Coordinates of C-alpha atoms in Angstrom, one line a residue:
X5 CA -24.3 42.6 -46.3
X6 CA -27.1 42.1 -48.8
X7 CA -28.2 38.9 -49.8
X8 CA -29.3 37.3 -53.1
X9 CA -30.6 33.8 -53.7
X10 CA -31.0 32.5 -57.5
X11 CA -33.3 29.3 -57.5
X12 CA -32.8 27.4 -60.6
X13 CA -31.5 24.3 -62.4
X14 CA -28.0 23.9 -64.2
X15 CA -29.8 22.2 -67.3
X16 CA -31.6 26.2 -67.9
X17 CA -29.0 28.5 -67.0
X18 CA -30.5 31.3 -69.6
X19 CA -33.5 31.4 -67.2
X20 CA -31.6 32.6 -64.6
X21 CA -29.6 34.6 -66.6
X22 CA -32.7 36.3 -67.5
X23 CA -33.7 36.4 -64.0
X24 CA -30.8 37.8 -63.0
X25 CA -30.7 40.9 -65.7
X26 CA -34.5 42.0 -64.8
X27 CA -33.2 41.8 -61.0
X28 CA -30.4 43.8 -61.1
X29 CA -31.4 45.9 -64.2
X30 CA -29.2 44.8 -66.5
X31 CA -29.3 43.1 -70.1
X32 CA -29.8 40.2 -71.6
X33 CA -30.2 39.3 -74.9
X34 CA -30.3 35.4 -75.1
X35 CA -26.2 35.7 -75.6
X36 CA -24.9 38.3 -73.5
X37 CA -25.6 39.7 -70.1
X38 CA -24.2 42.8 -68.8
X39 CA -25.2 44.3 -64.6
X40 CA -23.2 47.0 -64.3
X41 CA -24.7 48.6 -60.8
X42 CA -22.9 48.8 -57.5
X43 CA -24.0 45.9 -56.3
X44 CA -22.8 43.5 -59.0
X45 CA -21.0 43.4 -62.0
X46 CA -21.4 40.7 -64.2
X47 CA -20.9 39.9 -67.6
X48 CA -21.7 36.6 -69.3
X49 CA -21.5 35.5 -72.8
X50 CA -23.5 32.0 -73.3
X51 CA -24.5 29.7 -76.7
X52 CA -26.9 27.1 -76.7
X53 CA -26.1 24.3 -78.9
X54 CA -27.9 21.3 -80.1
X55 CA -31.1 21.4 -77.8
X56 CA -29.2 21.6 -74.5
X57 CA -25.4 21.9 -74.8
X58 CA -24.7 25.3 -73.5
X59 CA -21.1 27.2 -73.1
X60 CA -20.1 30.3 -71.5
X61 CA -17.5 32.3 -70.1
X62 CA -18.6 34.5 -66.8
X63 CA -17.0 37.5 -65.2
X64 CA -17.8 38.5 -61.5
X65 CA -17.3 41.2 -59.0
X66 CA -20.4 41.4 -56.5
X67 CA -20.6 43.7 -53.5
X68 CA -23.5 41.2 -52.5
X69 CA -23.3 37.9 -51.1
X70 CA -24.5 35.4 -54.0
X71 CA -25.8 31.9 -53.8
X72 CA -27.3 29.7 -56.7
X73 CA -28.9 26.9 -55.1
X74 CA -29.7 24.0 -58.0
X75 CA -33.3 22.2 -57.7
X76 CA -32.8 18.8 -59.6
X77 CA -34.3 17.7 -62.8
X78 CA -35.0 14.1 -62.4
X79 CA -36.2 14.1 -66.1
X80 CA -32.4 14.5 -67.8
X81 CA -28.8 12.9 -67.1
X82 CA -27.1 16.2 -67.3
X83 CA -23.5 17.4 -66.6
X84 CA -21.6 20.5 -65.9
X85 CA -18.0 21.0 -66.1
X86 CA -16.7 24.4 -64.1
X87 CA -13.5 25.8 -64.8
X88 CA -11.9 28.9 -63.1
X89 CA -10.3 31.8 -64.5
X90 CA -9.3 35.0 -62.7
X91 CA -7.5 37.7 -62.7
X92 CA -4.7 40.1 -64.5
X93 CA -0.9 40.4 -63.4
X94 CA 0.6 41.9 -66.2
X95 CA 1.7 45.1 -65.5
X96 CA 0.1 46.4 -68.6
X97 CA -2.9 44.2 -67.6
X98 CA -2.9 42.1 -71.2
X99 CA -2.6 39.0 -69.9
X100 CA -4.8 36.3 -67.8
X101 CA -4.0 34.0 -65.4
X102 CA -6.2 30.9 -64.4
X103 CA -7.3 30.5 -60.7
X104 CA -5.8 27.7 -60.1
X105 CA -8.7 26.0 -58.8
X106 CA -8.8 23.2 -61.3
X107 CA -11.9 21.2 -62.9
X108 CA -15.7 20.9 -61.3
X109 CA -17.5 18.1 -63.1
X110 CA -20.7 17.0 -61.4
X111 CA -24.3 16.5 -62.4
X112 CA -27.0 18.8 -62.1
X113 CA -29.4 16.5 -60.6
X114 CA -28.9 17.0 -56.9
X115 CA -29.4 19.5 -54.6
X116 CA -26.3 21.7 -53.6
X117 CA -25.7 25.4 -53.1
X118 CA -22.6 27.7 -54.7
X119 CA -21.5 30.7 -53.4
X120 CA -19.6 33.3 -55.1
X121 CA -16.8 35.2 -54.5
X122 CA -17.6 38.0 -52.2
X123 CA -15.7 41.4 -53.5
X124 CA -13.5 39.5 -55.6
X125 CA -13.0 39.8 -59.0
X126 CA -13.5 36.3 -60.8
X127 CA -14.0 34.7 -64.2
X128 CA -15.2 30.7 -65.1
X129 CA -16.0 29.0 -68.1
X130 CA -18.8 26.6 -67.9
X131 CA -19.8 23.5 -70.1
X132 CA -23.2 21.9 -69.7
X133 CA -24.5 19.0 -71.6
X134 CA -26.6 16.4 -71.6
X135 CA -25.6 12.9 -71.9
X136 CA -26.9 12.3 -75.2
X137 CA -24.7 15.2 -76.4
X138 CA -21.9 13.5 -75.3
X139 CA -22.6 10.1 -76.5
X140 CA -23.2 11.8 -79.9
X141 CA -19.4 13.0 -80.3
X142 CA -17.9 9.6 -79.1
X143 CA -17.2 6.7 -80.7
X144 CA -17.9 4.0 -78.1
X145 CA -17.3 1.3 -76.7
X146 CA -15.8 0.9 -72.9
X147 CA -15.2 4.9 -72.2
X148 CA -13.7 5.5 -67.9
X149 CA -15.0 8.9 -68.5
X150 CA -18.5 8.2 -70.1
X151 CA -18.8 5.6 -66.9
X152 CA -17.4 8.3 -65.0
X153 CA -20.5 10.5 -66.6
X154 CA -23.1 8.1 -66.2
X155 CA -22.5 7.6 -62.6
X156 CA -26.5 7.3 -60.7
X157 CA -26.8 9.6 -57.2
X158 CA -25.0 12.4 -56.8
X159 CA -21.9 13.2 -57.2
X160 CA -19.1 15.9 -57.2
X161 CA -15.5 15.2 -59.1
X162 CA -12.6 17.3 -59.2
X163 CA -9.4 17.1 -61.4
X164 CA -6.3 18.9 -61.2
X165 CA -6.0 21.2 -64.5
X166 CA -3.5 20.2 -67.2
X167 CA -1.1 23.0 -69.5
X168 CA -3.4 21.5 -72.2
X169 CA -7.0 22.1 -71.2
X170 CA -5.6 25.8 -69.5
X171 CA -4.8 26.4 -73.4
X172 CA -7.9 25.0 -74.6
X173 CA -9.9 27.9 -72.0
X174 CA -7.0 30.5 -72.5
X175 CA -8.6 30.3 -76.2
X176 CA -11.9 30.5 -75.6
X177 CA -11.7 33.5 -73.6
X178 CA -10.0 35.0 -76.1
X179 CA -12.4 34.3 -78.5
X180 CA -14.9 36.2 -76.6
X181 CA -14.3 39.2 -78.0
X182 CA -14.7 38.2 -81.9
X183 CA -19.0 38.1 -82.4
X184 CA -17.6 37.5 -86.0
X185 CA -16.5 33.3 -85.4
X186 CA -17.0 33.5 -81.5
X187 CA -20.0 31.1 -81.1
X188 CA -17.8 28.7 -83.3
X189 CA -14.9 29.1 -81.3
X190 CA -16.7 28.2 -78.1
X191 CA -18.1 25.3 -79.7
X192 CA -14.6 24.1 -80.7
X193 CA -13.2 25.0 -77.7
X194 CA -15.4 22.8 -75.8
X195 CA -15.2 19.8 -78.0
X196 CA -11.7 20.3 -77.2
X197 CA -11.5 20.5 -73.4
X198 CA -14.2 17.6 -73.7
X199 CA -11.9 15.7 -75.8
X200 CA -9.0 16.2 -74.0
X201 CA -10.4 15.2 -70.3
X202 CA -11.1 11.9 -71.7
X203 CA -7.8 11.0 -73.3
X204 CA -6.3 11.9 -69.8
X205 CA -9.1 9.8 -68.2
X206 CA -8.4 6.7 -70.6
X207 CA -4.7 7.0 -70.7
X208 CA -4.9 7.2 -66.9
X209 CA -3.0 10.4 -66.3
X210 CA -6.0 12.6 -64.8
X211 CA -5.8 12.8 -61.2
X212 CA -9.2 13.4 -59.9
X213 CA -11.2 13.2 -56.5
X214 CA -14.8 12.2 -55.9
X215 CA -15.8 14.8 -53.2
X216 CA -17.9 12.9 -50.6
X217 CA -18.0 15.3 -47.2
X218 CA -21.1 17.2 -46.0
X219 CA -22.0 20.0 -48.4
X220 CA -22.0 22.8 -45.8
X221 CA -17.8 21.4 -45.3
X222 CA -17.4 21.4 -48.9
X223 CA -19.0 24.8 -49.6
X224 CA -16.1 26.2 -46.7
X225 CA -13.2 24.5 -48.7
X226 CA -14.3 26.0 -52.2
X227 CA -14.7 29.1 -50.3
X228 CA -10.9 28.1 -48.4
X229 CA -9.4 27.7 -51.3
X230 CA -10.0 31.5 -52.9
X231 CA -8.6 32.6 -49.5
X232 CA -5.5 30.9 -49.8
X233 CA -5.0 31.9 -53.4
X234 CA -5.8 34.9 -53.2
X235 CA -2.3 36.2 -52.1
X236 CA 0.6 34.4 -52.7
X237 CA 2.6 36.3 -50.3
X238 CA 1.9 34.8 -46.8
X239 CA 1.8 31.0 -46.4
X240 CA -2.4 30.4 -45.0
X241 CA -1.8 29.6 -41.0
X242 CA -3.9 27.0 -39.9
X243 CA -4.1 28.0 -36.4
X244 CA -6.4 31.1 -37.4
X245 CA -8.0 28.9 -40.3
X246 CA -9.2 26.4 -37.6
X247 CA -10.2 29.4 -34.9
X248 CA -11.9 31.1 -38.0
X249 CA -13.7 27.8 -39.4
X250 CA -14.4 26.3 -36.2
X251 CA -13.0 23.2 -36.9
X252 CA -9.5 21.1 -35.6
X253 CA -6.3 21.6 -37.6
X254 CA -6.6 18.0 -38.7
X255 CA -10.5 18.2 -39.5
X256 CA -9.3 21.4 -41.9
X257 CA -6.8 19.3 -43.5
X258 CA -8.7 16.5 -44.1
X259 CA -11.5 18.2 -45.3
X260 CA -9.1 20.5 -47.9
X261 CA -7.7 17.0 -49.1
X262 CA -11.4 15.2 -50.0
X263 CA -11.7 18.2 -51.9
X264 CA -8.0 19.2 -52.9
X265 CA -6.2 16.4 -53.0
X266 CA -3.3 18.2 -50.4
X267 CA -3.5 19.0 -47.2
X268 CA -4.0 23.2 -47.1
X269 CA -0.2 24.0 -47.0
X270 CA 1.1 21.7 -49.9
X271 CA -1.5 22.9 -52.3
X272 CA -0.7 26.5 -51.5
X273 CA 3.2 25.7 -52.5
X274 CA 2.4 23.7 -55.3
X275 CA 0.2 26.6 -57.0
X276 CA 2.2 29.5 -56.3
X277 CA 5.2 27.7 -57.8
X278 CA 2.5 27.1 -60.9
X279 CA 1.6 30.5 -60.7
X280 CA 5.5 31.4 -60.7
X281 CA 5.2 29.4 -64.0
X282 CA 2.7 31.3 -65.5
X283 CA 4.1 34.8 -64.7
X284 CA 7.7 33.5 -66.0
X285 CA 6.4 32.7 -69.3
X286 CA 3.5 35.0 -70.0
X287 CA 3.6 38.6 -68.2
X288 CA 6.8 41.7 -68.4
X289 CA 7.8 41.2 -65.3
X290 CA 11.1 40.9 -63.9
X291 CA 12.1 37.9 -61.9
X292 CA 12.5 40.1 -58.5
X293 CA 9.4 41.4 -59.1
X294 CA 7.8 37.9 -59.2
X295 CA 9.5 36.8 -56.4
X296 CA 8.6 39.3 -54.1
X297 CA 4.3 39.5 -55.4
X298 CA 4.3 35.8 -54.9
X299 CA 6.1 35.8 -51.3
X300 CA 9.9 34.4 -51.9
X301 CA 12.4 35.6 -50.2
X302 CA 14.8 36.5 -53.0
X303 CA 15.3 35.7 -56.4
X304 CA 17.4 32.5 -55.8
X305 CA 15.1 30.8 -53.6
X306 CA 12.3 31.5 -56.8
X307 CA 14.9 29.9 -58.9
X308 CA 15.4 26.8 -56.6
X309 CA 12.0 26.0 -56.2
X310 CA 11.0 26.3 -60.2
X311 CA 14.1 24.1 -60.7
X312 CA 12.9 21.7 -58.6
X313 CA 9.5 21.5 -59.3
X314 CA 9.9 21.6 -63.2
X315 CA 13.4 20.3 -63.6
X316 CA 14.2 23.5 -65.6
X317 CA 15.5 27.1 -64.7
X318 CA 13.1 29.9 -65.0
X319 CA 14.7 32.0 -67.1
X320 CA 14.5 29.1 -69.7
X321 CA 11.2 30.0 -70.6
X322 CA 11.3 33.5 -70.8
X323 CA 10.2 35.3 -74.2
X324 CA 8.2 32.2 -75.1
X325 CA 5.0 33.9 -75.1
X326 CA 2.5 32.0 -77.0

């Protein structure tokens, strides 16, 4: 399997952007990349706003294993927030489904590693600022999630992703495609999901994690987790997890937890029934067909489990296509 190692910093992703096109021969143009070879395909659309704000959405399928590894920049208090996005499962492929994987916000001046998706295809929207940029749009005074941003050392938070801020990304995607308002829209967009984090954050209703275990652990539970989402169908067994990891069942749970929140088998149940959600309400499918993609064993058990989860039936939301 080839190898390829991007050396950069978060605070000048359209270096490595650049880096990456004359590498792989594709394109970039200071706003769009395209690779289109058969080791990667990768498209990126990226703005840079007021001397260091940057937002983009990314699209991924690499037949190469890929690793960014971030060199710090002691010289700025900078921040990026990672959101995931993945997928199709409409059966006329219009719609989009998140992955489930919730919010990354950490800053860019430590030393850590990300690696990609091997042979899967995957999509992420990105917000990088500085903290100036965010002091700029807020008013003030005590702020949990301009403490939360201003945290010294390093440091790695995750937060579970709300109906809300999906809707806020669901739109900028969309907006993608639009070269007419699109760098608007993205800006907007942003603002928005920005806006939004910290009203949960202040009102006390984002649930997040501060991910403190050793980064080569935390690098296997990012990877984990796209394993375990990546079919709904089979319930992960942690017997061949632990053999495959090298690691005790209760050392894989714990680890998936610091990161997760839930031990491996809980998070698994409680995204497939969100997934079940988002099929329900946004693709043509029928409900046996969603039951039997996402693993259920008929269409009542589907229907118990939404009930329960959401307090309403499925078919309650059906045709409410926004």
């Amino acid at each position: 399997m080839k190898k390829y190692t991007i050396i950069s910093n978060e605070d000048a992703p359209h270096e490595s952007y650049e880096r990456i096109a004359e590498d792989f021969n594709g394109t970039w143009d200071g706003i769009e990349m395209s690779v289109d070879s058969d080791d990667m395909k990768l498209k990126i659309t990226s703005f840079e706003y007021m001397e260091g704000m940057y937002v983009a959405h990314l699209q991924l399928h690499s037949n190469t294993q890929l690793i960014y590894s971030n060199v710090p920049n002691k010289d700025r208090n900078f921040v990026i927030l990672r959101i995931g996005y993945s997928g199709s499962y409409s059966k006329k492929d219009k719609f989009r489904r998140f992955n489930h994987d919730g919010i990354f916000l950490y800053n860019a001046n430590q030393l850590f590693n990300i690696e990609y998706p091997f042979q899967i295809s995957c999509q992420w929207v990105t917000i990088r600022f500085p903290l100036e940029a965010f002091e700029f749009f807020d008013e003030g005074g005590d702020s949990k999630f301009k403490e939360l941003l201003s945290e010294k050392g390093d440091w790695f938070h995750y937060f579970t992703l709300t109906p809300k801020i999906e809707g806020y990304v669901n739109e900028l995607v969309k907006a993608s495609s639009n070269k007419t308002k699109r760098k608007f829209s993205y800006f907007s967009r942003a603002l928005d999901i920005l806006g939004a984090l910290k009203e949960k954050m202040e009102k006390g209703e984002m649930t997040k994690s501060n991910i403190k275990i050793h980064p080569e652990d935390f690098s296997s539970m990012v990877l984990l987790k796209d394993k375990i989402l990546s079919d709904f169908t089979e319930p992960p067994n942690l017997n061949d997890l632990s053999f495959e990891l090298g690691m005790s069942i209760s050392k894989l749970n714990r680890n998936f937890k610091a990161v997760y929140q839930l031990p491996i088998l809980q998070y698994f149940n409680q995204h497939r029934t969100e997934e079940t959600y988002r099929q329900v309400k946004y693709s043509d499918k029928s409900l046996t067909e969603i039951a039997d993609d996402l693993g259920y064993s008929h269409v009542g058990h589907l229907s118990r489990t939404f009930k329960k989860h959401f307090g309403y039936a499925p078919s309650s939301i059906r045709g409410t296509l926004q």
